[in-house]
Each structure stands twice: as structure tokens, then as C-alpha cells.
PDB file of C-alpha atoms in Angstrom:
ATOM      1  CA  UNK E   1      -7.151  34.006 143.804  1.00 36.00           C
ATOM      2  CA  UNK E   2      -5.120  31.421 141.971  1.00 38.00           C
ATOM      3  CA  UNK E   3      -6.829  28.143 141.219  1.00 38.00           C
ATOM      4  CA  UNK E   4      -5.034  25.223 139.690  1.00 39.00           C
ATOM      5  CA  UNK E   5      -4.533  21.487 139.582  1.00 37.00           C
ATOM      6  CA  UNK E   6      -2.579  18.921 137.599  1.00 35.00           C
ATOM      7  CA  UNK E   7      -4.474  17.511 134.617  1.00 38.00           C
ATOM      8  CA  UNK E   8      -5.590  13.936 134.982  1.00 35.00           C
ATOM      9  CA  UNK E   9      -3.164  11.434 133.524  1.00 37.00           C
ATOM     10  CA  UNK E  10      -0.101  13.663 133.652  1.00 40.00           C
ATOM     11  CA  UNK E  11       2.954  13.110 135.801  1.00 41.00           C
ATOM     12  CA  UNK E  12       3.189  15.350 138.880  1.00 37.00           C
ATOM     13  CA  UNK E  13       5.019  18.501 137.798  1.00 40.00           C
ATOM     14  CA  UNK E  14       8.598  18.663 138.907  1.00 41.00           C
ATOM     15  CA  UNK E  15      10.425  21.790 139.869  1.00 44.00           C
ATOM     16  CA  UNK E  16      12.769  23.017 142.564  1.00 44.00           C
ATOM     17  CA  UNK E  17      10.426  25.063 144.674  1.00 48.00           C
ATOM     18  CA  UNK E  18      11.930  25.774 148.076  1.00 53.00           C
ATOM     19  CA  UNK E  19      14.370  28.573 147.200  1.00 72.00           C
ATOM     20  CA  UNK E  20      12.286  31.013 145.163  1.00 87.00           C
ATOM     21  CA  UNK E  21      12.911  34.678 144.459  1.00 91.00           C
ATOM     22  CA  UNK E  22      10.878  37.115 146.528  1.00 92.00           C
ATOM     23  CA  UNK E  23       8.502  38.783 144.077  1.00 96.00           C
ATOM     24  CA  UNK E  24       5.290  39.197 146.085  1.00 96.00           C
ATOM     25  CA  UNK E  25       6.025  42.822 146.950  1.00 97.00           C
ATOM     26  CA  UNK E  26       6.693  43.664 143.281  1.00 98.00           C
ATOM     27  CA  UNK E  27       3.341  42.284 142.164  1.00 98.00           C
ATOM     28  CA  UNK E  28       1.416  43.663 145.132  1.00 98.00           C
ATOM     29  CA  UNK E  29       2.666  47.161 144.359  1.00 98.00           C
ATOM     30  CA  UNK E  30       0.829  47.213 141.008  1.00 98.00           C
ATOM     31  CA  UNK E  31      -2.084  49.651 141.009  1.00 98.00           C
ATOM     32  CA  UNK E  32      -5.319  49.275 139.052  1.00 98.00           C
ATOM     33  CA  UNK E  33      -5.689  51.474 135.976  1.00 98.00           C
ATOM     34  CA  UNK E  34      -9.367  52.454 135.975  1.00 98.00           C
ATOM     35  CA  UNK E  35      -9.405  53.408 132.292  1.00 98.00           C
ATOM     36  CA  UNK E  36      -7.930  50.070 131.218  1.00 98.00           C
ATOM     37  CA  UNK E  37     -10.288  48.183 133.512  1.00 98.00           C
ATOM     38  CA  UNK E  38     -13.238  50.003 131.951  1.00 98.00           C
ATOM     39  CA  UNK E  39     -12.130  48.833 128.487  1.00 98.00           C
ATOM     40  CA  UNK E  40     -12.381  45.116 129.323  1.00 98.00           C
ATOM     41  CA  UNK E  41     -15.043  42.906 127.726  1.00 98.00           C
ATOM     42  CA  UNK E  42     -18.104  42.816 129.959  1.00 97.00           C
ATOM     43  CA  UNK E  43     -17.824  39.084 130.574  1.00 97.00           C
ATOM     44  CA  UNK E  44     -14.272  39.367 131.902  1.00 98.00           C
ATOM     45  CA  UNK E  45     -15.001  42.503 133.918  1.00 98.00           C
ATOM     46  CA  UNK E  46     -18.110  40.922 135.374  1.00 98.00           C
ATOM     47  CA  UNK E  47     -16.272  37.776 136.403  1.00 98.00           C
ATOM     48  CA  UNK E  48     -13.610  39.854 138.122  1.00 98.00           C
ATOM     49  CA  UNK E  49     -10.918  37.371 137.156  1.00 98.00           C
ATOM     50  CA  UNK E  50      -8.658  36.413 134.281  1.00 98.00           C
ATOM     51  CA  UNK E  51      -8.803  32.711 133.445  1.00 98.00           C
ATOM     52  CA  UNK E  52      -5.283  31.771 132.389  1.00 98.00           C
ATOM     53  CA  UNK E  53      -4.586  28.522 130.581  1.00 98.00           C
ATOM     54  CA  UNK E  54      -1.068  27.189 131.096  1.00 98.00           C
ATOM     55  CA  UNK E  55       1.028  24.043 131.122  1.00 95.00           C
ATOM     56  CA  UNK E  56       2.526  24.427 134.578  1.00 95.00           C
ATOM     57  CA  UNK E  57       5.775  22.500 134.409  1.00 88.00           C
ATOM     58  CA  UNK E  58       8.299  24.846 132.817  1.00 87.00           C
ATOM     59  CA  UNK E  59      10.518  26.577 135.383  1.00 89.00           C
ATOM     60  CA  UNK E  60      11.319  29.396 135.601  1.00 93.00           C
ATOM     61  CA  UNK E  61       8.343  30.393 133.447  1.00 94.00           C
ATOM     62  CA  UNK E  62       5.678  28.492 135.363  1.00 94.00           C
ATOM     63  CA  UNK E  63       5.832  25.602 137.838  1.00 94.00           C
ATOM     64  CA  UNK E  64       4.499  24.603 141.253  1.00 95.00           C
ATOM     65  CA  UNK E  65       5.715  25.751 144.637  1.00 94.00           C
ATOM     66  CA  UNK E  66       6.719  23.231 147.305  1.00 92.00           C
ATOM     67  CA  UNK E  67       3.067  22.656 148.226  1.00 93.00           C
ATOM     68  CA  UNK E  68       2.472  21.162 144.773  1.00 94.00           C
ATOM     69  CA  UNK E  69      -0.567  23.413 144.242  1.00 95.00           C
ATOM     70  CA  UNK E  70       0.537  27.034 143.974  1.00 96.00           C
ATOM     71  CA  UNK E  71       1.729  28.212 140.530  1.00 97.00           C
ATOM     72  CA  UNK E  72       4.940  30.272 140.626  1.00 97.00           C
ATOM     73  CA  UNK E  73       7.390  31.599 138.069  1.00 96.00           C
ATOM     74  CA  UNK E  74       8.168  34.590 135.895  1.00 97.00           C
ATOM     75  CA  UNK E  75       5.055  34.169 133.733  1.00 98.00           C
ATOM     76  CA  UNK E  76       2.865  33.680 136.794  1.00 98.00           C
ATOM     77  CA  UNK E  77       4.138  36.940 138.267  1.00 98.00           C
ATOM     78  CA  UNK E  78       3.751  38.781 134.967  1.00 98.00           C
ATOM     79  CA  UNK E  79       0.166  37.697 134.376  1.00 98.00           C
ATOM     80  CA  UNK E  80      -0.758  38.483 137.987  1.00 98.00           C
ATOM     81  CA  UNK E  81       0.719  41.959 137.516  1.00 98.00           C
ATOM     82  CA  UNK E  82      -1.211  42.431 134.250  1.00 98.00           C
ATOM     83  CA  UNK E  83      -4.420  41.281 135.960  1.00 98.00           C
ATOM     84  CA  UNK E  84      -3.800  43.655 138.881  1.00 98.00           C
ATOM     85  CA  UNK E  85      -3.376  46.543 136.455  1.00 98.00           C
ATOM     86  CA  UNK E  86      -6.782  45.586 135.007  1.00 98.00           C
ATOM     87  CA  UNK E  87      -8.392  45.205 138.430  1.00 98.00           C
ATOM     88  CA  UNK E  88      -8.702  41.414 138.133  1.00 98.00           C
ATOM     89  CA  UNK E  89      -7.598  38.358 140.058  1.00 98.00           C
ATOM     90  CA  UNK E  90      -6.054  35.319 138.309  1.00 98.00           C
ATOM     91  CA  UNK E  91      -7.363  31.788 137.974  1.00 98.00           C
ATOM     92  CA  UNK E  92      -4.827  29.351 136.513  1.00 98.00           C
ATOM     93  CA  UNK E  93      -6.022  26.272 134.661  1.00 98.00           C
ATOM     94  CA  UNK E  94      -3.320  23.636 134.162  1.00 98.00           C
ATOM     95  CA  UNK E  95      -3.718  21.638 130.970  1.00 96.00           C
ATOM     96  CA  UNK E  96      -1.764  19.855 128.242  1.00 95.00           C
ATOM     97  CA  UNK E  97       0.144  22.267 126.032  1.00 94.00           C
ATOM     98  CA  UNK E  98      -1.535  20.899 122.926  1.00 94.00           C
ATOM     99  CA  UNK E  99      -5.017  21.777 124.227  1.00 97.00           C
ATOM    100  CA  UNK E 100      -4.333  25.431 125.079  1.00 98.00           C
ATOM    101  CA  UNK E 101      -5.373  26.953 121.740  1.00 98.00           C
ATOM    102  CA  UNK E 102      -8.534  24.876 121.393  1.00 98.00           C
ATOM    103  CA  UNK E 103      -9.517  25.696 124.995  1.00 98.00           C
ATOM    104  CA  UNK E 104      -9.043  29.383 124.229  1.00 98.00           C
ATOM    105  CA  UNK E 105     -11.085  29.146 121.044  1.00 98.00           C
ATOM    106  CA  UNK E 106     -13.852  27.339 122.949  1.00 97.00           C
ATOM    107  CA  UNK E 107     -14.005  30.076 125.572  1.00 97.00           C
ATOM    108  CA  UNK E 108     -12.984  27.859 128.483  1.00 98.00           C
ATOM    109  CA  UNK E 109     -10.140  30.280 129.280  1.00 98.00           C
ATOM    110  CA  UNK E 110      -9.569  33.989 128.610  1.00 98.00           C
ATOM    111  CA  UNK E 111      -5.870  33.896 127.758  1.00 98.00           C
ATOM    112  CA  UNK E 112      -2.962  31.472 127.477  1.00 98.00           C
ATOM    113  CA  UNK E 113       0.459  32.059 128.983  1.00 98.00           C
ATOM    114  CA  UNK E 114       2.712  29.042 128.685  1.00 96.00           C
ATOM    115  CA  UNK E 115       5.982  29.976 126.980  1.00 92.00           C
ATOM    116  CA  UNK E 116       4.083  29.658 123.697  1.00 93.00           C
ATOM    117  CA  UNK E 117       5.920  30.949 120.646  1.00 90.00           C
ATOM    118  CA  UNK E 118       4.020  33.479 118.543  1.00 95.00           C
ATOM    119  CA  UNK E 119       4.177  31.950 115.051  1.00 93.00           C
ATOM    120  CA  UNK E 120       2.362  32.800 111.807  1.00 95.00           C
ATOM    121  CA  UNK E 121       0.629  29.419 111.905  1.00 95.00           C
ATOM    122  CA  UNK E 122      -0.716  29.986 115.411  1.00 96.00           C
ATOM    123  CA  UNK E 123      -1.760  33.542 114.528  1.00 98.00           C
ATOM    124  CA  UNK E 124      -4.282  32.015 112.130  1.00 98.00           C
ATOM    125  CA  UNK E 125      -6.079  30.593 115.180  1.00 98.00           C
ATOM    126  CA  UNK E 126      -5.515  33.181 117.956  1.00 98.00           C
ATOM    127  CA  UNK E 127      -3.910  36.555 118.580  1.00 98.00           C
ATOM    128  CA  UNK E 128      -0.748  37.082 120.626  1.00 98.00           C
ATOM    129  CA  UNK E 129       0.400  39.846 122.946  1.00 98.00           C
ATOM    130  CA  UNK E 130       4.185  39.404 122.726  1.00 98.00           C
ATOM    131  CA  UNK E 131       5.993  39.726 126.060  1.00 97.00           C
ATOM    132  CA  UNK E 132       9.374  37.944 125.834  1.00 95.00           C
ATOM    133  CA  UNK E 133      12.013  36.809 123.321  1.00 91.00           C
ATOM    134  CA  UNK E 134      13.430  33.301 123.453  1.00 90.00           C
ATOM    135  CA  UNK E 135      14.672  30.491 121.224  1.00 90.00           C
ATOM    136  CA  UNK E 136      15.356  26.774 121.125  1.00 94.00           C
ATOM    137  CA  UNK E 137      18.244  25.464 123.237  1.00 93.00           C
ATOM    138  CA  UNK E 138      19.841  22.015 123.343  1.00 97.00           C
ATOM    139  CA  UNK E 139      20.235  20.430 126.788  1.00 97.00           C
ATOM    140  CA  UNK E 140      22.432  17.336 127.249  1.00 98.00           C
ATOM    141  CA  UNK E 141      23.787  15.185 130.060  1.00 98.00           C
ATOM    142  CA  UNK E 142      26.476  16.822 132.190  1.00 98.00           C
ATOM    143  CA  UNK E 143      29.795  16.489 130.373  1.00 98.00           C
ATOM    144  CA  UNK E 144      28.004  16.150 127.018  1.00 98.00           C
ATOM    145  CA  UNK E 145      28.903  12.471 126.479  1.00 97.00           C
ATOM    146  CA  UNK E 146      27.127  12.434 123.089  1.00 96.00           C
ATOM    147  CA  UNK E 147      29.361  15.268 121.860  1.00 97.00           C
ATOM    148  CA  UNK E 148      26.514  17.444 120.649  1.00 98.00           C
ATOM    149  CA  UNK E 149      27.801  20.894 119.702  1.00 96.00           C
ATOM    150  CA  UNK E 150      25.357  22.001 117.019  1.00 95.00           C
ATOM    151  CA  UNK E 151      21.957  21.011 115.568  1.00 96.00           C
ATOM    152  CA  UNK E 152      23.723  18.926 112.908  1.00 96.00           C
ATOM    153  CA  UNK E 153      25.052  16.696 115.698  1.00 96.00           C
ATOM    154  CA  UNK E 154      21.470  15.702 116.541  1.00 97.00           C
ATOM    155  CA  UNK E 155      21.147  13.725 113.316  1.00 97.00           C
ATOM    156  CA  UNK E 156      20.961  10.018 114.019  1.00 96.00           C
ATOM    157  CA  UNK E 157      20.386  10.670 117.729  1.00 97.00           C
ATOM    158  CA  UNK E 158      17.290  10.582 119.922  1.00 98.00           C
ATOM    159  CA  UNK E 159      15.823  13.859 121.133  1.00 98.00           C
ATOM    160  CA  UNK E 160      12.982  14.561 123.554  1.00 98.00           C
ATOM    161  CA  UNK E 161      10.573  17.487 123.061  1.00 98.00           C
ATOM    162  CA  UNK E 162       7.232  18.688 124.419  1.00 94.00           C
ATOM    163  CA  UNK E 163       4.240  17.511 122.399  1.00 94.00           C
ATOM    164  CA  UNK E 164       2.800  20.252 120.195  1.00 91.00           C
ATOM    165  CA  UNK E 165       5.732  22.601 120.775  1.00 90.00           C
ATOM    166  CA  UNK E 166       7.862  24.593 118.362  1.00 88.00           C
ATOM    167  CA  UNK E 167      10.735  22.308 119.368  1.00 95.00           C
ATOM    168  CA  UNK E 168       8.803  19.277 118.083  1.00 96.00           C
ATOM    169  CA  UNK E 169       8.161  20.995 114.764  1.00 95.00           C
ATOM    170  CA  UNK E 170      11.803  22.037 114.449  1.00 96.00           C
ATOM    171  CA  UNK E 171      13.159  18.561 115.239  1.00 97.00           C
ATOM    172  CA  UNK E 172      10.790  16.781 112.852  1.00 97.00           C
ATOM    173  CA  UNK E 173      11.447  19.208 110.012  1.00 97.00           C
ATOM    174  CA  UNK E 174      15.226  19.424 110.465  1.00 97.00           C
ATOM    175  CA  UNK E 175      17.015  18.402 107.283  1.00 95.00           C
ATOM    176  CA  UNK E 176      19.941  16.099 107.994  1.00 96.00           C
ATOM    177  CA  UNK E 177      22.429  16.360 105.142  1.00 91.00           C
ATOM    178  CA  UNK E 178      24.056  13.046 105.979  1.00 80.00           C
ATOM    179  CA  UNK E 179      23.195  10.058 108.101  1.00 81.00           C
ATOM    180  CA  UNK E 180      19.884   9.256 109.764  1.00 94.00           C
ATOM    181  CA  UNK E 181      17.262  11.845 110.721  1.00 97.00           C
ATOM    182  CA  UNK E 182      16.620  12.948 114.287  1.00 98.00           C
ATOM    183  CA  UNK E 183      14.636  10.376 116.282  1.00 98.00           C
ATOM    184  CA  UNK E 184      12.012  12.498 118.028  1.00 98.00           C
ATOM    185  CA  UNK E 185      10.256  11.515 121.244  1.00 97.00           C
ATOM    186  CA  UNK E 186       7.380  13.875 122.110  1.00 97.00           C
ATOM    187  CA  UNK E 187       5.684  13.840 125.526  1.00 96.00           C
ATOM    188  CA  UNK E 188       3.473  16.106 127.631  1.00 91.00           C
ATOM    189  CA  UNK E 189       5.892  15.919 130.549  1.00 90.00           C
ATOM    190  CA  UNK E 190       9.120  17.818 131.125  1.00 89.00           C
ATOM    191  CA  UNK E 191       9.765  15.452 134.034  1.00 92.00           C
ATOM    192  CA  UNK E 192       9.537  12.444 131.729  1.00 96.00           C
ATOM    193  CA  UNK E 193      11.839  14.081 129.197  1.00 97.00           C
ATOM    194  CA  UNK E 194      14.426  14.860 131.876  1.00 96.00           C
ATOM    195  CA  UNK E 195      14.277  11.313 133.213  1.00 97.00           C
ATOM    196  CA  UNK E 196      14.876   9.980 129.717  1.00 98.00           C
ATOM    197  CA  UNK E 197      17.915  12.187 129.295  1.00 98.00           C
ATOM    198  CA  UNK E 198      19.331  11.309 132.718  1.00 97.00           C
ATOM    199  CA  UNK E 199      19.023   7.595 132.018  1.00 97.00           C
ATOM    200  CA  UNK E 200      20.383   7.846 128.474  1.00 97.00           C
ATOM    201  CA  UNK E 201      17.183   6.858 126.659  1.00 98.00           C
ATOM    202  CA  UNK E 202      17.538  10.097 124.704  1.00 98.00           C
ATOM    203  CA  UNK E 203      20.676  12.049 123.867  1.00 98.00           C
ATOM    204  CA  UNK E 204      19.286  15.547 124.223  1.00 98.00           C
ATOM    205  CA  UNK E 205      16.260  17.675 125.060  1.00 98.00           C
ATOM    206  CA  UNK E 206      15.173  20.631 122.969  1.00 98.00           C
ATOM    207  CA  UNK E 207      13.577  23.309 125.119  1.00 93.00           C
ATOM    208  CA  UNK E 208      13.228  27.056 125.334  1.00 87.00           C
ATOM    209  CA  UNK E 209      16.182  29.052 126.626  1.00 86.00           C
ATOM    210  CA  UNK E 210      14.803  30.068 130.069  1.00 89.00           C
ATOM    211  CA  UNK E 211      13.636  26.567 130.954  1.00 87.00           C
ATOM    212  CA  UNK E 212      16.822  24.840 129.780  1.00 90.00           C
ATOM    213  CA  UNK E 213      19.094  27.253 131.652  1.00 87.00           C
ATOM    214  CA  UNK E 214      17.020  26.971 134.837  1.00 89.00           C
ATOM    215  CA  UNK E 215      16.823  23.175 134.796  1.00 91.00           C
ATOM    216  CA  UNK E 216      20.539  22.801 134.046  1.00 92.00           C
ATOM    217  CA  UNK E 217      21.341  25.098 136.962  1.00 87.00           C
ATOM    218  CA  UNK E 218      19.028  23.477 139.509  1.00 89.00           C
ATOM    219  CA  UNK E 219      18.469  19.775 138.707  1.00 92.00           C
ATOM    220  CA  UNK E 220      20.713  17.681 140.921  1.00 94.00           C
ATOM    221  CA  UNK E 221      22.294  20.915 142.160  1.00 91.00           C
ATOM    222  CA  UNK E 222      23.549  21.489 138.637  1.00 93.00           C
ATOM    223  CA  UNK E 223      25.136  18.043 138.266  1.00 96.00           C
ATOM    224  CA  UNK E 224      22.653  16.371 135.873  1.00 97.00           C
ATOM    225  CA  UNK E 225      22.538  18.525 132.756  1.00 98.00           C
ATOM    226  CA  UNK E 226      24.208  21.287 130.810  1.00 96.00           C
ATOM    227  CA  UNK E 227      23.173  23.570 127.975  1.00 93.00           C
ATOM    228  CA  UNK E 228      25.098  23.416 124.707  1.00 94.00           C
ATOM    229  CA  UNK E 229      26.933  26.688 124.205  1.00 89.00           C
ATOM    230  CA  UNK E 230      25.385  28.110 121.035  1.00 87.00           C
ATOM    231  CA  UNK E 231      23.057  30.928 120.120  1.00 81.00           C
ATOM    232  CA  UNK E 232      19.327  30.199 120.571  1.00 84.00           C
ATOM    233  CA  UNK E 233      17.835  28.527 117.513  1.00 91.00           C
ATOM    234  CA  UNK E 234      14.908  30.153 115.707  1.00 89.00           C
ATOM    235  CA  UNK E 235      14.737  33.007 118.197  1.00 86.00           C
ATOM    236  CA  UNK E 236      11.323  34.610 118.454  1.00 90.00           C
ATOM    237  CA  UNK E 237       8.656  35.963 120.773  1.00 94.00           C
ATOM    238  CA  UNK E 238       6.567  34.336 123.465  1.00 95.00           C
ATOM    239  CA  UNK E 239       2.976  35.518 123.295  1.00 98.00           C
ATOM    240  CA  UNK E 240      -0.002  35.718 125.613  1.00 98.00           C
ATOM    241  CA  UNK E 241      -2.710  34.060 123.542  1.00 98.00           C
ATOM    242  CA  UNK E 242      -6.092  35.796 123.248  1.00 98.00           C
ATOM    243  CA  UNK E 243      -9.232  34.730 121.405  1.00 98.00           C
ATOM    244  CA  UNK E 244      -9.706  36.626 118.129  1.00 98.00           C
ATOM    245  CA  UNK E 245     -13.310  37.236 119.176  1.00 97.00           C
ATOM    246  CA  UNK E 246     -12.192  39.414 122.120  1.00 98.00           C
ATOM    247  CA  UNK E 247     -10.056  42.183 120.572  1.00 98.00           C
ATOM    248  CA  UNK E 248     -10.887  44.472 123.512  1.00 98.00           C
ATOM    249  CA  UNK E 249      -9.136  42.034 125.833  1.00 98.00           C
ATOM    250  CA  UNK E 250      -6.112  41.874 123.526  1.00 98.00           C
ATOM    251  CA  UNK E 251      -5.803  45.664 123.590  1.00 98.00           C
ATOM    252  CA  UNK E 252      -6.285  45.879 127.357  1.00 98.00           C
ATOM    253  CA  UNK E 253      -3.648  43.201 128.033  1.00 98.00           C
ATOM    254  CA  UNK E 254      -1.177  44.868 125.663  1.00 98.00           C
ATOM    255  CA  UNK E 255      -1.626  48.286 127.255  1.00 98.00           C
ATOM    256  CA  UNK E 256      -1.437  46.883 130.780  1.00 98.00           C
ATOM    257  CA  UNK E 257       1.770  45.023 129.998  1.00 98.00           C
ATOM    258  CA  UNK E 258       3.303  48.063 128.284  1.00 98.00           C
ATOM    259  CA  UNK E 259       2.530  50.123 131.388  1.00 98.00           C
ATOM    260  CA  UNK E 260       4.384  47.519 133.473  1.00 98.00           C
ATOM    261  CA  UNK E 261       7.354  47.716 131.085  1.00 98.00           C
ATOM    262  CA  UNK E 262       7.376  51.505 131.292  1.00 98.00           C
ATOM    263  CA  UNK E 263       7.185  51.721 135.094  1.00 98.00           C
ATOM    264  CA  UNK E 264       9.877  49.073 135.665  1.00 98.00           C
ATOM    265  CA  UNK E 265       7.664  46.354 137.191  1.00 98.00           C
ATOM    266  CA  UNK E 266       8.200  44.057 134.213  1.00 98.00           C
ATOM    267  CA  UNK E 267      11.978  44.360 134.410  1.00 98.00           C
ATOM    268  CA  UNK E 268      11.999  43.725 138.163  1.00 98.00           C
ATOM    269  CA  UNK E 269      10.063  40.491 137.690  1.00 98.00           C
ATOM    270  CA  UNK E 270      12.351  39.211 134.939  1.00 95.00           C
ATOM    271  CA  UNK E 271      15.436  40.201 136.928  1.00 93.00           C
ATOM    272  CA  UNK E 272      14.184  38.317 139.978  1.00 94.00           C
ATOM    273  CA  UNK E 273      13.811  35.155 137.889  1.00 92.00           C
ATOM    274  CA  UNK E 274      17.160  35.662 136.089  1.00 83.00           C
ATOM    275  CA  UNK E 275      15.598  35.891 132.618  1.00 88.00           C
ATOM    276  CA  UNK E 276      16.183  39.578 131.883  1.00 86.00           C
ATOM    277  CA  UNK E 277      18.008  38.636 128.674  1.00 78.00           C
ATOM    278  CA  UNK E 278      14.631  38.006 127.013  1.00 88.00           C
ATOM    279  CA  UNK E 279      13.059  41.344 127.948  1.00 92.00           C
ATOM    280  CA  UNK E 280      11.220  43.466 125.366  1.00 94.00           C
ATOM    281  CA  UNK E 281      10.971  47.255 125.340  1.00 96.00           C
ATOM    282  CA  UNK E 282       7.804  47.440 123.242  1.00 97.00           C
ATOM    283  CA  UNK E 283       4.821  45.137 123.694  1.00 98.00           C
ATOM    284  CA  UNK E 284       3.367  44.176 120.322  1.00 98.00           C
ATOM    285  CA  UNK E 285       0.402  42.200 119.005  1.00 98.00           C
ATOM    286  CA  UNK E 286       1.282  39.462 116.543  1.00 97.00           C
ATOM    287  CA  UNK E 287       4.761  40.948 116.242  1.00 93.00           C
ATOM    288  CA  UNK E 288       3.518  44.358 115.041  1.00 93.00           C
TER     289      UNK E 288
END
């Protein structure tokens, strides 16, 4: 089963949800690996489900279907496929991005999967099973009226980011060689950030490559935003977060995901969501 719900106090998640790729057959074809299932921690195996913490508002990684309740997206399909390989169902818990690591450390969830960058700082708190490669992308109004062509052009301008994200850290630490620093607005809502950009309250949004490309292609039928044509900034891996106290789960998730890479399931899912450019050939833990 998939259980979910918008956290109290957050805006309803936005996301084009009527014209979705057909991935159900890909996920349903995944077969349980009895040996991997037997290696799971007893608590997870006994529960029969994988509790997945996410921030469900980042298409195409994770967002809600047209019913406003069902999580969909490339990450949703991937974690369901991993769970199926381990003989588990999936229970999604939607929460603020900034609370994912503390919820994992407290044992309220088993893993996180929310387009979270695997960084050395975060590795001090949790472990990561790396499953995708991305980087920071600059999204602007259609036609790029602010003339932003590089990170240096953000100096003296207002930029929206997700609270607690790598984009927030990058924007706040960016060294402007001349002029004013970047004026950073951090929120828990992609919808709010997009509204601010559409109405000109900010000049740009910093987001991960898959999300920025998807939003630019779909919002307003592609008429609201565009992505600045430059290589992703600070490219690095997305990781499935796992509590350091459950190394057996980390190993089982890594092996299950590697099996999906090897048999082609992983590639089919990424291809369906048009994010194959971030695919990995080897699934690593903490980049190793």
C-alpha cells in the first residue's frame, strides 16, 4: 500500500498529474529476491513495509496524481521496485524536507527518498544509497527577462530555493565578486517559489535538474518558465537515506537497487520519466 498526506501548514502540492507515463507494469514485474528479503532487519521484515519519508512536491521525482493523494514519480516507482525486490510494500510519509533526516534518526521512517543530495555533511548523520546523479539548475521566467546566463548573474538579484536544500546552501555561500550578494528566499513549497517567480517577486529559482526541466516543460504548457542553458552546478548524487543504526537495511537496499539496474528495470523507469541522463551504472553507499 501507499499511504500519504500533505503535512499540516503546507500549501497543497502542485504538479501536472493527468498525463503520466505508464509505469505500473514495469514495477509490477519485479520479483521478490528471497535471499535479500531474509537479510532485512527483523523490524522491517516483520512490518512487511518500507516507511519512506519524502517531500512530495518535486516532479518528476515525486508529486501527487490528479486525486491529490497518490504519490507518483520516478523516485516513487524506484522505491516501490526496491521494496518489491525485498518483498515489502511502501508507505509514504510526506513531510517538510528539513525534517527528513531527524525523522530518520528518530526511527519514525525507515528510509528517505526525496531528491536529497548525498553530501559529506549529511553523511555524518545518516548513510546514503546513491541512485541518481543531478546538479543545481537555474530556472527563470520565459524569455529570461532578468538576463541570467550564469551564477554570477544572480548577484544582486532575488532567488527562491527550498528550505534546507543544497540549493539554499549554495546560494547563501556564493561569493559575489562585485555588487550585492544574492538575496535568498527559502520556503518549504515549490508551488510558492514558482508563484514568486511568475509574479516577479524573485528573479530565479534554483532547483535540481530533473525538477527544473520538468516544471519548465509542463507549467503553463511550457509558457511560464525556462531553464538557463548551462551545465548543472555542483553535480553530485541523490541518495536514499538510511539510519546508521540499520546497516543491514542499507546493504539490502543497495543490493536490491543494483539488481534493478542490472536487469534493466531501473533504466526503464528513468526512461519513462525522461530522466535517463542521471542514471548510474553502479549503486554505491556514501559514494563508495
